[in-house]
């Protein structure tokens, strides 16, 4: 008469079987929030792979405000290295750093209708403090042309006051309504913006190309990413600009440039 074999209890190994290590159990189930391998294939799901990589690498952390993310120390250190490289190079061109307020009067924005029209959907406005309405609402800068050029008009009285070469390291706010992606499309992000003024168009255009090479250098020399230099289409031209230059990197997994 055949004997009944005892059933192994949950979590116990049957006779002759080796108990799976704890790490293997985790791998078979839900992936840990940090550490461990990347469980999503880059070729099958680029957005999912990207999100898992930056979370497991402890570069960013989610934040309660939609579209905003915490930059953890490793991520911010990368930014510091980029800042150091770029800042050192622009200073050899005679560029000086400055800082303008993050609040821009609405009247400044209205002077540049192209800016207001293009940024209106993403413009964050401060209209009150506490329970008191602000007499003139202020915008949280989406970019600083309107604020800086109002000052430039006071500083430049003749060609002797030119050229002006100023750079600003700051954060800007664009209230994105599209899906946000850490480092690529967020509601607040860190950047630098250079604003120069010259006595003639040729000098200004030369400066544009000189700085474009420095942007390319950040990718190619510092980050080891090849890029293609070029000019944006009219539809992609920065609001208020005659033309916009760019450096584009190709993403093989998606077939797109960024």
Tab-separated table of C-alpha atoms in Angstrom:
chain	number	residue	atom	x	y	z
A	1	UNK	CA	0.000	0.000	0.000
A	2	UNK	CA	1.583	3.330	-1.040
A	3	UNK	CA	2.503	5.671	1.775
A	4	UNK	CA	1.350	9.322	1.755
A	5	UNK	CA	4.251	11.762	1.564
A	6	UNK	CA	4.132	14.714	3.955
A	7	UNK	CA	3.427	18.056	2.270
A	8	UNK	CA	6.043	20.751	2.697
A	9	UNK	CA	4.833	23.761	4.613
A	10	UNK	CA	4.747	27.130	2.891
A	11	UNK	CA	8.224	28.590	2.777
A	12	UNK	CA	9.914	25.219	3.482
A	13	UNK	CA	11.933	23.267	0.946
A	14	UNK	CA	10.853	19.753	0.109
A	15	UNK	CA	13.243	16.920	0.887
A	16	UNK	CA	16.160	16.968	-1.517
A	17	UNK	CA	15.433	20.541	-2.657
A	18	UNK	CA	17.578	23.528	-1.809
A	19	UNK	CA	15.895	26.513	-0.244
A	20	UNK	CA	15.938	29.519	-2.576
A	21	UNK	CA	18.033	32.401	-1.291
A	22	UNK	CA	16.079	35.450	-0.171
A	23	UNK	CA	17.441	37.567	-3.035
A	24	UNK	CA	16.143	35.118	-5.628
A	25	UNK	CA	12.662	35.216	-4.118
A	26	UNK	CA	12.598	39.005	-4.453
A	27	UNK	CA	13.797	38.767	-8.046
A	28	UNK	CA	10.991	36.360	-8.870
A	29	UNK	CA	8.399	38.697	-7.404
A	30	UNK	CA	8.193	42.462	-7.147
A	31	UNK	CA	11.477	44.271	-7.729
A	32	UNK	CA	12.885	46.266	-4.806
A	33	UNK	CA	12.639	50.057	-5.132
A	34	UNK	CA	16.414	50.372	-5.064
A	35	UNK	CA	19.310	48.046	-5.679
A	36	UNK	CA	19.084	44.806	-7.570
A	37	UNK	CA	19.029	44.435	-11.317
A	38	UNK	CA	16.922	46.303	-13.852
A	39	UNK	CA	13.940	44.098	-14.622
A	40	UNK	CA	12.605	46.010	-17.638
A	41	UNK	CA	14.099	45.576	-21.096
A	42	UNK	CA	15.299	48.790	-22.703
A	43	UNK	CA	14.383	47.448	-26.139
A	44	UNK	CA	10.830	46.567	-25.091
A	45	UNK	CA	9.898	49.512	-22.853
A	46	UNK	CA	12.207	52.535	-22.977
A	47	UNK	CA	10.157	54.784	-20.620
A	48	UNK	CA	9.768	52.003	-18.046
A	49	UNK	CA	13.451	51.067	-18.272
A	50	UNK	CA	14.491	54.714	-17.906
A	51	UNK	CA	12.311	55.282	-14.841
A	52	UNK	CA	13.579	52.119	-13.151
A	53	UNK	CA	17.236	52.976	-13.834
A	54	UNK	CA	17.083	56.478	-12.346
A	55	UNK	CA	15.091	55.296	-9.328
A	56	UNK	CA	17.329	52.318	-8.557
A	57	UNK	CA	20.425	54.459	-9.067
A	58	UNK	CA	19.003	56.799	-6.400
A	59	UNK	CA	19.209	59.819	-8.711
A	60	UNK	CA	15.686	61.103	-8.117
A	61	UNK	CA	12.802	60.729	-5.712
A	62	UNK	CA	9.110	61.338	-6.312
A	63	UNK	CA	7.557	64.516	-4.892
A	64	UNK	CA	3.918	65.324	-3.987
A	65	UNK	CA	3.679	68.147	-6.567
A	66	UNK	CA	3.001	66.577	-9.947
A	67	UNK	CA	5.810	67.118	-12.444
A	68	UNK	CA	8.392	67.984	-9.766
A	69	UNK	CA	11.129	65.655	-8.549
A	70	UNK	CA	13.763	65.619	-5.823
A	71	UNK	CA	17.322	65.612	-7.154
A	72	UNK	CA	19.270	63.347	-4.846
A	73	UNK	CA	22.998	63.933	-4.148
A	74	UNK	CA	24.329	61.824	-7.019
A	75	UNK	CA	22.100	63.592	-9.526
A	76	UNK	CA	22.996	67.013	-8.175
A	77	UNK	CA	26.696	66.115	-8.271
A	78	UNK	CA	26.340	65.420	-11.993
A	79	UNK	CA	24.804	68.872	-12.373
A	80	UNK	CA	27.711	70.410	-10.444
A	81	UNK	CA	30.214	68.742	-12.779
A	82	UNK	CA	28.351	70.073	-15.823
A	83	UNK	CA	28.199	73.530	-14.240
A	84	UNK	CA	31.912	73.494	-13.497
A	85	UNK	CA	32.867	72.449	-17.029
A	86	UNK	CA	30.577	74.891	-18.816
A	87	UNK	CA	31.134	77.823	-16.461
A	88	UNK	CA	34.889	77.591	-16.852
A	89	UNK	CA	34.644	77.591	-20.647
A	90	UNK	CA	32.199	80.505	-21.014
A	91	UNK	CA	34.379	82.650	-18.772
A	92	UNK	CA	37.197	82.327	-21.304
A	93	UNK	CA	34.817	84.116	-23.719
A	94	UNK	CA	34.407	86.999	-21.271
A	95	UNK	CA	31.031	85.904	-19.900
A	96	UNK	CA	30.145	86.986	-16.339
A	97	UNK	CA	27.585	85.420	-14.010
A	98	UNK	CA	24.658	87.374	-12.575
A	99	UNK	CA	21.261	86.712	-11.030
A	100	UNK	CA	17.854	88.243	-11.768
A	101	UNK	CA	14.717	87.808	-9.616
A	102	UNK	CA	12.521	84.805	-10.350
A	103	UNK	CA	9.394	87.003	-10.298
A	104	UNK	CA	8.635	88.864	-13.529
A	105	UNK	CA	6.005	91.642	-13.659
A	106	UNK	CA	3.101	90.758	-15.907
A	107	UNK	CA	3.600	94.063	-17.751
A	108	UNK	CA	7.082	92.862	-18.801
A	109	UNK	CA	5.590	89.701	-20.269
A	110	UNK	CA	2.901	91.681	-22.084
A	111	UNK	CA	5.507	93.870	-23.800
A	112	UNK	CA	6.698	90.776	-25.626
A	113	UNK	CA	3.489	89.363	-27.052
A	114	UNK	CA	5.341	86.447	-28.664
A	115	UNK	CA	6.602	85.390	-25.243
A	116	UNK	CA	3.211	85.730	-23.593
A	117	UNK	CA	1.370	83.857	-26.342
A	118	UNK	CA	3.813	80.952	-26.479
A	119	UNK	CA	4.307	80.565	-22.745
A	120	UNK	CA	0.756	81.406	-21.609
A	121	UNK	CA	-0.375	77.749	-21.260
A	122	UNK	CA	2.664	76.976	-19.074
A	123	UNK	CA	2.926	80.292	-17.220
A	124	UNK	CA	2.684	80.068	-13.426
A	125	UNK	CA	1.346	83.317	-11.943
A	126	UNK	CA	1.386	84.577	-8.355
A	127	UNK	CA	-1.853	86.497	-7.812
A	128	UNK	CA	-2.103	86.696	-4.012
A	129	UNK	CA	-0.183	86.389	-0.759
A	130	UNK	CA	-2.148	84.982	2.136
A	131	UNK	CA	-5.691	86.200	1.547
A	132	UNK	CA	-4.629	89.453	-0.114
A	133	UNK	CA	-4.789	89.934	-3.865
A	134	UNK	CA	-1.584	91.269	-5.441
A	135	UNK	CA	-2.174	94.562	-7.241
A	136	UNK	CA	-0.032	93.520	-10.201
A	137	UNK	CA	0.327	89.734	-10.605
A	138	UNK	CA	3.830	88.413	-11.214
A	139	UNK	CA	4.952	85.463	-13.307
A	140	UNK	CA	7.398	82.858	-12.048
A	141	UNK	CA	10.048	82.983	-14.733
A	142	UNK	CA	9.678	80.496	-17.593
A	143	UNK	CA	12.794	82.196	-19.055
A	144	UNK	CA	14.411	85.565	-18.353
A	145	UNK	CA	14.529	87.584	-21.586
A	146	UNK	CA	11.822	90.040	-20.569
A	147	UNK	CA	13.353	90.664	-17.135
A	148	UNK	CA	16.943	90.974	-18.334
A	149	UNK	CA	16.403	93.066	-21.445
A	150	UNK	CA	14.479	95.708	-19.505
A	151	UNK	CA	17.693	96.207	-17.523
A	152	UNK	CA	19.863	96.050	-20.645
A	153	UNK	CA	17.932	98.974	-22.136
A	154	UNK	CA	18.978	101.070	-19.130
A	155	UNK	CA	22.597	99.947	-19.197
A	156	UNK	CA	23.272	100.455	-22.908
A	157	UNK	CA	23.423	104.131	-23.853
A	158	UNK	CA	25.895	103.833	-26.738
A	159	UNK	CA	28.089	101.320	-28.562
A	160	UNK	CA	30.724	101.929	-25.886
A	161	UNK	CA	28.578	99.970	-23.430
A	162	UNK	CA	28.764	96.888	-25.646
A	163	UNK	CA	29.241	93.982	-25.719
A	164	UNK	CA	27.340	92.636	-22.739
A	165	UNK	CA	27.935	88.978	-21.936
A	166	UNK	CA	25.926	87.718	-18.957
A	167	UNK	CA	25.019	84.226	-17.801
A	168	UNK	CA	22.559	83.105	-15.144
A	169	UNK	CA	22.371	79.761	-13.316
A	170	UNK	CA	18.849	79.333	-11.961
A	171	UNK	CA	15.660	77.303	-12.070
A	172	UNK	CA	12.658	78.073	-14.250
A	173	UNK	CA	9.030	76.983	-14.011
A	174	UNK	CA	6.861	75.872	-16.925
A	175	UNK	CA	3.587	74.357	-15.809
A	176	UNK	CA	3.644	71.423	-18.208
A	177	UNK	CA	0.299	69.802	-18.900
A	178	UNK	CA	1.839	66.969	-20.907
A	179	UNK	CA	3.248	63.856	-19.280
A	180	UNK	CA	6.383	64.760	-17.342
A	181	UNK	CA	9.641	62.773	-17.319
A	182	UNK	CA	12.474	63.289	-14.799
A	183	UNK	CA	15.417	65.274	-16.246
A	184	UNK	CA	13.660	65.624	-19.630
A	185	UNK	CA	10.307	67.349	-19.065
A	186	UNK	CA	9.493	68.696	-15.596
A	187	UNK	CA	7.586	71.680	-14.222
A	188	UNK	CA	10.648	73.123	-12.517
A	189	UNK	CA	14.141	72.532	-13.833
A	190	UNK	CA	17.677	73.792	-13.389
A	191	UNK	CA	19.443	75.433	-16.311
A	192	UNK	CA	21.752	78.186	-17.415
A	193	UNK	CA	20.745	80.993	-19.714
A	194	UNK	CA	23.220	83.254	-21.443
A	195	UNK	CA	22.108	86.688	-22.655
A	196	UNK	CA	24.444	88.823	-24.734
A	197	UNK	CA	24.212	92.095	-26.629
A	198	UNK	CA	26.506	93.258	-29.450
A	199	UNK	CA	26.866	96.304	-31.657
A	200	UNK	CA	26.390	94.282	-34.862
A	201	UNK	CA	24.624	91.140	-36.031
A	202	UNK	CA	27.800	89.408	-37.222
A	203	UNK	CA	29.332	89.501	-33.733
A	204	UNK	CA	26.126	88.152	-32.204
A	205	UNK	CA	25.954	85.298	-34.702
A	206	UNK	CA	29.588	84.369	-34.051
A	207	UNK	CA	28.852	84.217	-30.321
A	208	UNK	CA	25.899	81.904	-30.982
A	209	UNK	CA	28.107	79.440	-32.871
A	210	UNK	CA	30.942	79.665	-30.324
A	211	UNK	CA	28.567	78.815	-27.487
A	212	UNK	CA	26.896	76.094	-29.569
A	213	UNK	CA	30.297	74.385	-29.699
A	214	UNK	CA	30.484	74.557	-25.916
A	215	UNK	CA	27.055	72.934	-25.605
A	216	UNK	CA	28.269	70.198	-27.944
A	217	UNK	CA	31.392	69.921	-25.785
A	218	UNK	CA	29.307	69.207	-22.680
A	219	UNK	CA	27.849	66.169	-24.441
A	220	UNK	CA	30.861	64.973	-26.400
A	221	UNK	CA	33.794	65.797	-24.107
A	222	UNK	CA	32.183	65.529	-20.672
A	223	UNK	CA	29.373	62.994	-21.157
A	224	UNK	CA	30.814	61.024	-24.120
A	225	UNK	CA	27.584	61.407	-26.133
A	226	UNK	CA	27.856	62.225	-29.848
A	227	UNK	CA	25.547	64.990	-31.064
A	228	UNK	CA	24.543	66.616	-34.337
A	229	UNK	CA	24.673	70.413	-34.569
A	230	UNK	CA	21.940	72.184	-36.472
A	231	UNK	CA	19.109	74.726	-36.627
A	232	UNK	CA	15.566	74.120	-35.402
A	233	UNK	CA	12.601	74.238	-37.744
A	234	UNK	CA	10.446	77.372	-37.727
A	235	UNK	CA	7.804	75.550	-35.682
A	236	UNK	CA	10.414	74.707	-33.023
A	237	UNK	CA	12.052	78.143	-32.948
A	238	UNK	CA	12.255	79.667	-29.462
A	239	UNK	CA	9.532	82.310	-28.907
A	240	UNK	CA	10.711	85.728	-30.118
A	241	UNK	CA	13.896	84.416	-31.790
A	242	UNK	CA	14.957	84.829	-35.426
A	243	UNK	CA	16.314	81.281	-35.380
A	244	UNK	CA	17.284	78.637	-32.818
A	245	UNK	CA	20.408	76.491	-32.975
A	246	UNK	CA	20.539	73.067	-31.357
A	247	UNK	CA	22.587	69.978	-30.625
A	248	UNK	CA	20.632	66.741	-31.007
A	249	UNK	CA	21.464	63.282	-29.643
A	250	UNK	CA	19.993	60.169	-31.274
A	251	UNK	CA	18.265	57.541	-29.119
A	252	UNK	CA	18.610	54.204	-30.990
A	253	UNK	CA	15.965	52.408	-28.907
A	254	UNK	CA	13.252	54.887	-29.923
A	255	UNK	CA	14.545	56.080	-33.285
A	256	UNK	CA	14.170	59.670	-32.111
A	257	UNK	CA	16.461	62.584	-31.373
A	258	UNK	CA	16.507	64.646	-28.213
